Tab-separated table of C-alpha atoms in Angstrom:
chain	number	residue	atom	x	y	z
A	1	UNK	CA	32.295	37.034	113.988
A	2	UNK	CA	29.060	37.129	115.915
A	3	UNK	CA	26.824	39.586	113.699
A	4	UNK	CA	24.177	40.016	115.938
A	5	UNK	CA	26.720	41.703	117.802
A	6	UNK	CA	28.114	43.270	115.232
A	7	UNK	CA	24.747	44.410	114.222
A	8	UNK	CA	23.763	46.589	117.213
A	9	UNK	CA	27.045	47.345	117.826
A	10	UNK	CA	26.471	51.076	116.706
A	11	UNK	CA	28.657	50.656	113.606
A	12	UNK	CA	25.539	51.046	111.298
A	13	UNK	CA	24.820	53.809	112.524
A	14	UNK	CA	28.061	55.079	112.382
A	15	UNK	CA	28.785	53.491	108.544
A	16	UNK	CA	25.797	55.368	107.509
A	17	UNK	CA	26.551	59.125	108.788
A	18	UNK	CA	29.662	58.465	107.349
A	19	UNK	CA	31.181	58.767	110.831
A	20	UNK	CA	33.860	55.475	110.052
A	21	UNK	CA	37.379	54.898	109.767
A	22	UNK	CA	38.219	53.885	106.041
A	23	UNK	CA	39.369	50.463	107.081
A	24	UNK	CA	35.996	49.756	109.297
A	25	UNK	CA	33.928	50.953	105.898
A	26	UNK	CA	35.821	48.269	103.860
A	27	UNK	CA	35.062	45.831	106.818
A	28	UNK	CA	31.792	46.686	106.771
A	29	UNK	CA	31.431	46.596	103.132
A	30	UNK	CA	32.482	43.146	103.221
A	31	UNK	CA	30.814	41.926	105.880
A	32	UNK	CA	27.517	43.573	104.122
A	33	UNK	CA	28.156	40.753	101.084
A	34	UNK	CA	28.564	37.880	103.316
A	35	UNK	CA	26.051	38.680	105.967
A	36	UNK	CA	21.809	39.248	104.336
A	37	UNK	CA	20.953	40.148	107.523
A	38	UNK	CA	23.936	43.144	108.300
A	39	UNK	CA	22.252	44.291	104.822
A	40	UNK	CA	18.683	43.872	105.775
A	41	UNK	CA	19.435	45.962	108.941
A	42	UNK	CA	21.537	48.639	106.999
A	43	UNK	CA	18.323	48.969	104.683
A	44	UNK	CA	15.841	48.839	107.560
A	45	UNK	CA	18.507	51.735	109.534
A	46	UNK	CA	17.996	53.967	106.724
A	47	UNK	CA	15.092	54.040	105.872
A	48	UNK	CA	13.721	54.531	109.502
A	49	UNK	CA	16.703	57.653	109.531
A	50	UNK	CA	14.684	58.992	107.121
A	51	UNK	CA	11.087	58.606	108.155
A	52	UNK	CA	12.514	60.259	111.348
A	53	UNK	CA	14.428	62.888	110.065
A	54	UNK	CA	11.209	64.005	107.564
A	55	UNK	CA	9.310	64.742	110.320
A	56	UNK	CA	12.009	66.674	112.633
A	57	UNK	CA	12.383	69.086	109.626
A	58	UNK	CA	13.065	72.846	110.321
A	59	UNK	CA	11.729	74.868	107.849
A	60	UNK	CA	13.784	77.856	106.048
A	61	UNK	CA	10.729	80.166	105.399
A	62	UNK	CA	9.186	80.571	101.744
A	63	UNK	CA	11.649	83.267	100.776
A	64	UNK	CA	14.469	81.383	101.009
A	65	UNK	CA	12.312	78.522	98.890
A	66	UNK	CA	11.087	80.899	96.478
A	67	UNK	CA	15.005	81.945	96.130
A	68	UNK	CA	16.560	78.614	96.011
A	69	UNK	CA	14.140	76.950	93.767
A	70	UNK	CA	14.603	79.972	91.310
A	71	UNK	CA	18.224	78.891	91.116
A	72	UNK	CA	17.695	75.248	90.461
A	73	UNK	CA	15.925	76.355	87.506
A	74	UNK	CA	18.408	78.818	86.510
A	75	UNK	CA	20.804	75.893	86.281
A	76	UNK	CA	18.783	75.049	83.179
A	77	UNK	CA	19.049	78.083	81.547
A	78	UNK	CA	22.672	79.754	80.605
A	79	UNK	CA	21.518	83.441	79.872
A	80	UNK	CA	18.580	85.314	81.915
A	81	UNK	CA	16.946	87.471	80.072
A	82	UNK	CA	16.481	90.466	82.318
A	83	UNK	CA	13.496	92.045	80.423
A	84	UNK	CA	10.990	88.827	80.646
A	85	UNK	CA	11.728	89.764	84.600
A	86	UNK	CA	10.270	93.291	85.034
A	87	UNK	CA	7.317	92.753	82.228
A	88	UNK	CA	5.982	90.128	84.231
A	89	UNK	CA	6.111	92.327	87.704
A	90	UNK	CA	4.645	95.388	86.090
A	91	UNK	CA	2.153	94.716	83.280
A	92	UNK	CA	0.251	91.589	84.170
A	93	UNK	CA	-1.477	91.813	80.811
A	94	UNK	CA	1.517	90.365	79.007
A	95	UNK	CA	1.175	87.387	80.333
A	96	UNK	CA	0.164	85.358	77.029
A	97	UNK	CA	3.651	86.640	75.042
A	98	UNK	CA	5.470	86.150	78.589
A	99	UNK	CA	3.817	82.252	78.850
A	100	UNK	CA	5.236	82.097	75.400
A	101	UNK	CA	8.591	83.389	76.221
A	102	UNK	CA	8.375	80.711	79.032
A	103	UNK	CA	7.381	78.296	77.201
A	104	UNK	CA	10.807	78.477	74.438
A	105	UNK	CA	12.946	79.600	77.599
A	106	UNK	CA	11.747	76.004	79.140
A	107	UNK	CA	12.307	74.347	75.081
A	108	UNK	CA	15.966	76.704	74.581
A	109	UNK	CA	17.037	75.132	78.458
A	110	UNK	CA	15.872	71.148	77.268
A	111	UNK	CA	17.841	71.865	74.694
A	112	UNK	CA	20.969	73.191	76.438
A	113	UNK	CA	20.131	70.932	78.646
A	114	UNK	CA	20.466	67.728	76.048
A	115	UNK	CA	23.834	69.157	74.748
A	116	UNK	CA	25.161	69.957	78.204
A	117	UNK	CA	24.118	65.721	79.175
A	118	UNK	CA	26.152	65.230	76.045
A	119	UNK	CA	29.107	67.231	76.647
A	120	UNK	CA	29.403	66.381	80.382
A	121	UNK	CA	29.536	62.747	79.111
A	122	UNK	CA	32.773	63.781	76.502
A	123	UNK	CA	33.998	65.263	79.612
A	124	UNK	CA	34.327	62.640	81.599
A	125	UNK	CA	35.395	60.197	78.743
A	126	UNK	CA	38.127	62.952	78.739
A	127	UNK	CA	39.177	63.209	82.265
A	128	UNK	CA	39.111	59.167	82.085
A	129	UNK	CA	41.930	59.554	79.180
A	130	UNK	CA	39.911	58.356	76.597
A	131	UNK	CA	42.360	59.385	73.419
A	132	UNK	CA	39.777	60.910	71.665
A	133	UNK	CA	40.305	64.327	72.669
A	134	UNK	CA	37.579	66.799	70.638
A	135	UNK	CA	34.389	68.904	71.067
A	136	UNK	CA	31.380	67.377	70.102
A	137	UNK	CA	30.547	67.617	66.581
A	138	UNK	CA	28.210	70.736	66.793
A	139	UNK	CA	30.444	72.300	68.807
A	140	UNK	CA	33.664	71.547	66.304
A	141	UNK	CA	31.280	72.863	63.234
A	142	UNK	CA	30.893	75.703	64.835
A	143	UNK	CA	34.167	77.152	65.460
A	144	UNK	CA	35.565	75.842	62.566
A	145	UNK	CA	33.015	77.527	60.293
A	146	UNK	CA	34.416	80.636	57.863
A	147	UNK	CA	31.065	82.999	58.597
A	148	UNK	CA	32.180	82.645	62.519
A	149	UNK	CA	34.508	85.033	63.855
A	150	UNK	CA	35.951	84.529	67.431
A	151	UNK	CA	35.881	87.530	69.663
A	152	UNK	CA	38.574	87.974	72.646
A	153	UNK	CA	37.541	89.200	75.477
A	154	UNK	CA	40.043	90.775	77.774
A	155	UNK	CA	40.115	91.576	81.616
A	156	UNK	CA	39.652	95.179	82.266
A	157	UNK	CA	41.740	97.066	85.078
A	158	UNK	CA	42.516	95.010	88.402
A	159	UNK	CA	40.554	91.840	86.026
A	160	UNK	CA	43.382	91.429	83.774
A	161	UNK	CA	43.264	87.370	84.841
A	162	UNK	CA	39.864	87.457	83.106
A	163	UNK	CA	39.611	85.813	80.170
A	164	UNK	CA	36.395	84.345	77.734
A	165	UNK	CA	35.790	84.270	74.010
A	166	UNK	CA	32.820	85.328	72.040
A	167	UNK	CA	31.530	83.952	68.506
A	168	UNK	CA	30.183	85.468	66.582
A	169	UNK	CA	28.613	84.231	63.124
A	170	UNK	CA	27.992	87.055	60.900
A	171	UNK	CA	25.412	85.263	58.218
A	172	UNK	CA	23.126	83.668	60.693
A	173	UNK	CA	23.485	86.721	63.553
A	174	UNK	CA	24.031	83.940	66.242
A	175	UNK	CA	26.505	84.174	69.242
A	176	UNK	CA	28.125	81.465	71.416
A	177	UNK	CA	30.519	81.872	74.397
A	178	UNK	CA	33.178	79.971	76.189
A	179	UNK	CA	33.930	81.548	79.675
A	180	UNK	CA	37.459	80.500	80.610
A	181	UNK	CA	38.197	82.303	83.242
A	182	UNK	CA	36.093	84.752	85.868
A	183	UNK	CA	35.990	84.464	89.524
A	184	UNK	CA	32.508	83.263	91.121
A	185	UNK	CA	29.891	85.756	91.947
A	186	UNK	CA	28.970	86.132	95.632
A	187	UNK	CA	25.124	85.544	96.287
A	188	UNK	CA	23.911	89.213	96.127
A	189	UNK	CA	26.194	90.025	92.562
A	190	UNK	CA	25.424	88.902	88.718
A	191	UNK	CA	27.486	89.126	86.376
A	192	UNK	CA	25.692	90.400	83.225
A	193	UNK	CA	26.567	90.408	79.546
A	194	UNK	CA	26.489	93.634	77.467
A	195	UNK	CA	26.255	94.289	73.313
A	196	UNK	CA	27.529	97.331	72.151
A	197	UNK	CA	25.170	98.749	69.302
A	198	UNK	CA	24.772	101.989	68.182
A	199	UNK	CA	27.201	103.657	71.051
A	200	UNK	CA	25.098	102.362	73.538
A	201	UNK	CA	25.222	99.421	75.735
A	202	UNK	CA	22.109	96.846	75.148
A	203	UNK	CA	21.730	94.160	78.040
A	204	UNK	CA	21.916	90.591	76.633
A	205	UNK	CA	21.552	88.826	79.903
A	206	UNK	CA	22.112	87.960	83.207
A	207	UNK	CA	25.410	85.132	83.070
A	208	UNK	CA	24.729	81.568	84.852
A	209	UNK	CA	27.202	81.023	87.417
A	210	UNK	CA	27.546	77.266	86.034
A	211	UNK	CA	28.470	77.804	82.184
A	212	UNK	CA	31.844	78.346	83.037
A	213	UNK	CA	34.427	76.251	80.647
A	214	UNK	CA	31.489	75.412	78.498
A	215	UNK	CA	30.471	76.317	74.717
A	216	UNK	CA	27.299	77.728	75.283
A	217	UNK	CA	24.888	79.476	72.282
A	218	UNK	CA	24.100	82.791	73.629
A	219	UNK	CA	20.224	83.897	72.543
A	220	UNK	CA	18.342	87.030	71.770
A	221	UNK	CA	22.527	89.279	70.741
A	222	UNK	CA	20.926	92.892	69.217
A	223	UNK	CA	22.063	93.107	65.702
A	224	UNK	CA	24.360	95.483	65.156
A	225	UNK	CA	26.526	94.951	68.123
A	226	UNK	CA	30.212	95.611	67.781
A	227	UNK	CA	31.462	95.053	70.930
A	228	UNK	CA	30.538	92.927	74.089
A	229	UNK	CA	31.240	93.646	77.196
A	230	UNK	CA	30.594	91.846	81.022
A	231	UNK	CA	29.973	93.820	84.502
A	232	UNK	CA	29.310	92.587	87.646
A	233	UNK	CA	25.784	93.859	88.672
A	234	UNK	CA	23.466	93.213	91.809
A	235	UNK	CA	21.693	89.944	92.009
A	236	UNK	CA	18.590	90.535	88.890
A	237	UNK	CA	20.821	92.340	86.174
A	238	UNK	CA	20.537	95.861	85.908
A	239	UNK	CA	18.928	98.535	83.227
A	240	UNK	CA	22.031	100.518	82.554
A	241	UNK	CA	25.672	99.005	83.048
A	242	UNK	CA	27.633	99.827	86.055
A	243	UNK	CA	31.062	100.762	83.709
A	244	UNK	CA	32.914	100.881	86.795
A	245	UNK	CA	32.254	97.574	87.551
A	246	UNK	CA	33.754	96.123	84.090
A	247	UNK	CA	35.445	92.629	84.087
A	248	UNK	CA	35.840	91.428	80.624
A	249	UNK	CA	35.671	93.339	76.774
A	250	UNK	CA	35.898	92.788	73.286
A	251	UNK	CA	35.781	94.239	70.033
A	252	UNK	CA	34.098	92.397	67.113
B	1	UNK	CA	2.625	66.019	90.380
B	2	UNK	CA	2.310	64.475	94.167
B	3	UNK	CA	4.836	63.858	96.500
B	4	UNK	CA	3.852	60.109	96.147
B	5	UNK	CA	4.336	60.256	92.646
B	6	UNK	CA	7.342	59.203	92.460
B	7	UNK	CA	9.592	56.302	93.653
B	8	UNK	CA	12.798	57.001	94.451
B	9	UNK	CA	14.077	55.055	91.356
B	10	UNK	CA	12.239	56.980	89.510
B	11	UNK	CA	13.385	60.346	91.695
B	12	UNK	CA	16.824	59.407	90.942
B	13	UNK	CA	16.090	59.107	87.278
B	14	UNK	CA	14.780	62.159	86.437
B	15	UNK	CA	17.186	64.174	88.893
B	16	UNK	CA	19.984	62.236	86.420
B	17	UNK	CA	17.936	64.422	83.630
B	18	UNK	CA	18.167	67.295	85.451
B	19	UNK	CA	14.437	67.604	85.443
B	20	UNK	CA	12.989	70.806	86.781
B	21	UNK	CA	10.302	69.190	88.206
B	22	UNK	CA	12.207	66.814	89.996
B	23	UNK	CA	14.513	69.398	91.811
B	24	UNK	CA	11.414	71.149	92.538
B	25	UNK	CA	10.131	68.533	94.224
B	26	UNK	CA	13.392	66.516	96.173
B	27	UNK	CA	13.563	70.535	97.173
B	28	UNK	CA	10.239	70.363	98.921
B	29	UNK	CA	10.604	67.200	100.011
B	30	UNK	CA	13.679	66.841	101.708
B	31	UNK	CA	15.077	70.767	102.755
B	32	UNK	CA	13.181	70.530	106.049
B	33	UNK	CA	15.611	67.692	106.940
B	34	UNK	CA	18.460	69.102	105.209
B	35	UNK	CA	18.358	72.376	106.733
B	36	UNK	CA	17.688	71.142	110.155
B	37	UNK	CA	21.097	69.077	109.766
B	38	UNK	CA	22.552	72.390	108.730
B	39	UNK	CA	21.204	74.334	111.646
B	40	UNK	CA	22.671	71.622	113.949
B	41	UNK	CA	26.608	72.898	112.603
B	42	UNK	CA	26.257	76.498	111.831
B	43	UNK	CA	24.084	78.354	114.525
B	44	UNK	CA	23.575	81.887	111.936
B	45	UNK	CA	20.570	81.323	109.801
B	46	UNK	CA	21.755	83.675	106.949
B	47	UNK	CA	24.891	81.575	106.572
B	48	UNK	CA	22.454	78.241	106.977
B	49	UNK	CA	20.344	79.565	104.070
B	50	UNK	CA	23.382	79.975	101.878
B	51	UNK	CA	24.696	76.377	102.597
B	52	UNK	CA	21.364	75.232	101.995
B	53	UNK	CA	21.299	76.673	98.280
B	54	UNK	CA	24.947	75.072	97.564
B	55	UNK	CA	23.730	72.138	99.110
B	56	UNK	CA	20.803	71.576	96.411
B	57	UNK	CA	23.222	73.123	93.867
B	58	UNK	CA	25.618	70.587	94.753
B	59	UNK	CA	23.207	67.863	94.402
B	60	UNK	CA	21.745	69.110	90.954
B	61	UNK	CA	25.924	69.166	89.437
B	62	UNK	CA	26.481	65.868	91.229
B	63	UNK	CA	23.844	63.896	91.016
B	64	UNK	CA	25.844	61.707	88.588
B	65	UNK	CA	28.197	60.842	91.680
B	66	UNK	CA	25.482	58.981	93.377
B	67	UNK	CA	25.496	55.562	93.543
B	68	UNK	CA	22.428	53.560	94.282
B	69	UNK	CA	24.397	50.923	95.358
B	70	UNK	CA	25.721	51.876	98.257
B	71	UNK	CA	22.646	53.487	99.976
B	72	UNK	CA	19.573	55.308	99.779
B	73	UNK	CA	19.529	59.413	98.077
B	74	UNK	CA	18.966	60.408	101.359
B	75	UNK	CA	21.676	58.908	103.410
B	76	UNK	CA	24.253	60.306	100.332
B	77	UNK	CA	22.174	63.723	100.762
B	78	UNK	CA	23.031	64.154	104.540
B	79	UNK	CA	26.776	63.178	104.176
B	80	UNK	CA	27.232	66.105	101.825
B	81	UNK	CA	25.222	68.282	103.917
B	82	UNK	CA	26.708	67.645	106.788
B	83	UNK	CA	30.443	67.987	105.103
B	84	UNK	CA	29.435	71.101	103.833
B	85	UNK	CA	28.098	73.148	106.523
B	86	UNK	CA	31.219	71.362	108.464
B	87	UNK	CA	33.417	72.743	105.246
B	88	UNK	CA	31.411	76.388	105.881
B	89	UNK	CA	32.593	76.696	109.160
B	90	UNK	CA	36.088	76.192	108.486
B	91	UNK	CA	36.029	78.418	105.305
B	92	UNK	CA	34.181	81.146	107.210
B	93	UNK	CA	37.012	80.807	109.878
B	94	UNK	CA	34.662	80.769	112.198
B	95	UNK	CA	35.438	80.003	116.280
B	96	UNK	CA	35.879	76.468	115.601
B	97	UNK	CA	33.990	75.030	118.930
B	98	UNK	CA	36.559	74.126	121.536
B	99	UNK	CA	34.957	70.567	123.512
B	100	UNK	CA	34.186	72.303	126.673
B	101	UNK	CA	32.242	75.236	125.365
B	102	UNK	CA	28.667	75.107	126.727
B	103	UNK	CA	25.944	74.123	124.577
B	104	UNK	CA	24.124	77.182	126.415
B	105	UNK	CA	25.808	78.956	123.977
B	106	UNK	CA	24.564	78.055	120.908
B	107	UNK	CA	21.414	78.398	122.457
B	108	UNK	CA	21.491	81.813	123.207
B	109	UNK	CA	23.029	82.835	119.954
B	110	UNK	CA	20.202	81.299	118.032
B	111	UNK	CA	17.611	82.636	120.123
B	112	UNK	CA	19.177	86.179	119.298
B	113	UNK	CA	18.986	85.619	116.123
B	114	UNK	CA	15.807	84.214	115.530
B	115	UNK	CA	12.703	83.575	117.888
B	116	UNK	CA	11.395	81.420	115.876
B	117	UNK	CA	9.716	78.221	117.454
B	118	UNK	CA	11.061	75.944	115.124
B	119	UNK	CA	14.671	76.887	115.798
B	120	UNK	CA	14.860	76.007	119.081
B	121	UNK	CA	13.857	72.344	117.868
B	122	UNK	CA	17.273	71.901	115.738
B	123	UNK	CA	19.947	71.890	118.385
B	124	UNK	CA	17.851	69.182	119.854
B	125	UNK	CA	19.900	66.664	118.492
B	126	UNK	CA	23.268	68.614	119.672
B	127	UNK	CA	21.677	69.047	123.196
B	128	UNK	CA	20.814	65.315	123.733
B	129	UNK	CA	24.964	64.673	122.762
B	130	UNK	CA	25.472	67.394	125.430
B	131	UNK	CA	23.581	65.469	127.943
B	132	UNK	CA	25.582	62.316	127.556
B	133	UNK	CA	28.469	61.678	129.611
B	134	UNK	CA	31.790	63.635	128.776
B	135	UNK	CA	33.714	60.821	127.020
B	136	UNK	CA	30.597	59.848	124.389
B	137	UNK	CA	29.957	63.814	123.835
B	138	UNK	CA	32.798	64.457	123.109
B	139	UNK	CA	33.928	61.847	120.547
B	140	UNK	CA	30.229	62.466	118.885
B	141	UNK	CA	30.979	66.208	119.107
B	142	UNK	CA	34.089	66.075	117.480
B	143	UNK	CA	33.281	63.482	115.282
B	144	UNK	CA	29.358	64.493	113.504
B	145	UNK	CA	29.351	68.354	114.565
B	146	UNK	CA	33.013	69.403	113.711
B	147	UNK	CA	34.204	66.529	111.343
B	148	UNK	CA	37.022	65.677	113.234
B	149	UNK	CA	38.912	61.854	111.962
B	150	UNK	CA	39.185	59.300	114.419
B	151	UNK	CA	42.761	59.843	114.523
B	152	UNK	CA	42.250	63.454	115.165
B	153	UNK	CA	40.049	62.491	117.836
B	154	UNK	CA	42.809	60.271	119.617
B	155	UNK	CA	45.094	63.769	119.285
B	156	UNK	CA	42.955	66.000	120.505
B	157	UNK	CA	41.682	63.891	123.494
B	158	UNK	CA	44.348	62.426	124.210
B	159	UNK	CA	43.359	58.533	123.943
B	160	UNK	CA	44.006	55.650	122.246
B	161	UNK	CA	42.487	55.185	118.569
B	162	UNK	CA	40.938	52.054	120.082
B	163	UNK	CA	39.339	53.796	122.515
B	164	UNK	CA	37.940	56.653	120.461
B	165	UNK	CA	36.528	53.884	118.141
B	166	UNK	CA	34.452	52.182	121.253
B	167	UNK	CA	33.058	55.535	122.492
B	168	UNK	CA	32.293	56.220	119.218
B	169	UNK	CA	29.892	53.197	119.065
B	170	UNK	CA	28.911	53.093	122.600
B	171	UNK	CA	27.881	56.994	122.111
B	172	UNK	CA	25.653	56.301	118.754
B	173	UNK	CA	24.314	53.225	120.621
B	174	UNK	CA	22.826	55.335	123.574
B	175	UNK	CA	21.792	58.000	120.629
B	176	UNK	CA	20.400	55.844	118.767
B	177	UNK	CA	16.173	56.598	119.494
B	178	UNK	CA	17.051	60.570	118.393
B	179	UNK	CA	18.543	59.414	115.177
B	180	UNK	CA	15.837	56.630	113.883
């Protein structure tokens, strides 16, 4: 094969858009190995893509930034506390308590963040069929310990499919839930989780769309709470629940 | 932390760790490309923004998926960007674009939308395929706007797959100064 040919025959730039045939990528995959200079010019191809494409950019605005940036941090943090939210918008004096509630938010999410590198790791040794089929150690102690009782919650109404189970560990006042089944949100809906104390419903926090099928510890449940329920809300949680709006419940 | 902080092995890294920072700044970095790639499929900006968020989110829960190996961040980042806003068009059921529609039209539906200066830059990669002759626009039209296979091609058009496969080249070839 003449390379040079080959070369500025178009198929690089075709190979790298992803615009080939399966059988010409595994040609050109091959012919990458034998060929430094096929590599050279892939390398050289791509990086000038870029360089180009950097400066072409079109701009979405710094809403849209503001917006999309907030999510990429939410996927740090399982539960959004929906009161840190309005103290910081209305009483700017807070700030040193709110830094501090930052500050453990960003500690609670390195944490989750840690277990979640670990789990996704079990995960995949599971989906690979590694026989060692368990929840990681933590996890296991958890569920297994006597002070922790597991709390089923239901689908309400039209939601029946709904499904997710609370723990709940009566000496230490913690919480943890595993969300097995709830459709997606769209972009302008949260779903947010409720305690029941007292007769009245206490928000607990705004549910990541990305915990789903995952043990997660859930922070900051009221004492006292018997029940738990989740709604679907509009995008930032809301004060009071909307009850029509109900997905999933559960009694303690 | 500056843009020129980091290198891209060291991007990669910390994206692997799921690094706020790091999101933060691949975010600023790259969505000006990203979301010009975007505009080039799907011509409403609302739906644009919303691919452009699953895009990133995309990136953040795959990030694992990417393999250093086989090519730069970027060049993975505008495959799944590309297959995506392709993917959003199909899910949204929108019109998909027959061949002979007239770029005009995208035009004027983005100008509706938005009179923004900077949109009319993004179909300028669209409107240079439009501008080559029929047979390379529309392999390259099928092919990086709509997602079409090369055997899909040879269906639709009516051609042998040998044939599709030499426009295709030929086309990129006489493309190639608005890609690089």
């Amino acid at each position: 094969m003449d390379i040079k040919n080959y070369i500025s025959s178009g198929i690089i730039e075709l190979y790298v858009m992803g615009l080939c045939s399966p059988e010409e990528e595994r040609e050109f995959e091959m012919l990458r190995q034998q060929h430094p200079e096929l590599h050279e010019a892939i390398l050289r191809y791509e990086s000038d893509m870029e360089k180009n494409m950097l400066q072409k950019g079109v701009f979405p605005g710094a809403e849209v930034d503001d917006k999309i940036l907030q999510r990429l941090e939410s996927l740090n943090t399982p539960f959004v506390p929906i009161k840190a939210g309005k103290a910081l918008v209305k009483k700017m004096y807070w700030l040193k308590p709110v830094a501090a509630a930052v500050l453990l938010l960003l500690g609670v999410s390195l944490f989750f963040n840690y277990q979640l590198s670990k789990k996704n790791k079990l995960q995949a040794e599971m989906i690979k069929g590694t026989k060692n089929i368990s929840l990681p150690l933590s996890d296991y102690a958890v569920i297994t310990n006597p002070s922790i009782t597991p709390v089923g919650m239901y689908g309400v109404g039209s939601h029946a499919i709904c499904r997710c189970t609370m723990f709940w560990d009566k000496k230490t006042g913690k919480a943890y839930i595993m969300i097995h089944h709830l459709p997606k949100s769209s972009s302008s809906r949260d779903y947010q989780l409720w305690a029941e104390v007292d007769g009245k419903l206490v928000s607990v926090g705004i549910i990541n769309d990305e915990i789903r099928g995952r043990f997660i510890e859930v922070p900051d449940v009221p004492a006292g709470a018997v029940a738990f329920s989740v709604t679907l809300e509009k995008t930032g949680g809301s004060i009071t629940p909307t009850v029509d709006e109900t997905y999933l419940k559960g009694r303690i | 932390m500056q843009s020129s902080a980091y290198t891209e092995k060291e991007l990669v890294n910390a994206l692997k760790q799921h690094r706020n920072e790091a999101y933060r700044h691949l975010y600023m970095q790259y969505r000006g490309a990203l979301y010009n790639i975007i505009l080039q499929v799907i011509a409403d900006t609302e739906t644009a923004n919303d691919v452009l968020q699953e895009v990133f989110v995309t990136i953040w829960k795959n990030i694992d998926k990417y393999d250093e190996s086989k090519g730069r961040l970027f060049t993975w980042m505008l495959k799944l960007t590309r297959n995506m806003a392709i993917n959003q068009t199909r899910v949204k059921n929108f019109k998909v674009h027959s061949k002979n529609e007239d770029i005009n039209n995208y035009v004027s539906i983005i100008e509706q939308k938005n009179s923004d200066q900077t949109h009319v830059n993004h179909i300028g990669l669209r409107q240079q395929v439009h501008k080559l002759r029929p047979e390379y626009k529309d392999v390259l039209e099928l092919s990086y706007f709509q997602g079409f296979k090369q055997e899909e091609i040879a269906e639709v058009l009516k051609i042998p797959l040998g044939t599709v496969k030499t426009r295709l080249r030929n086309a990129i070839v006489e493309l190639r100064r608005e890609f690089v």
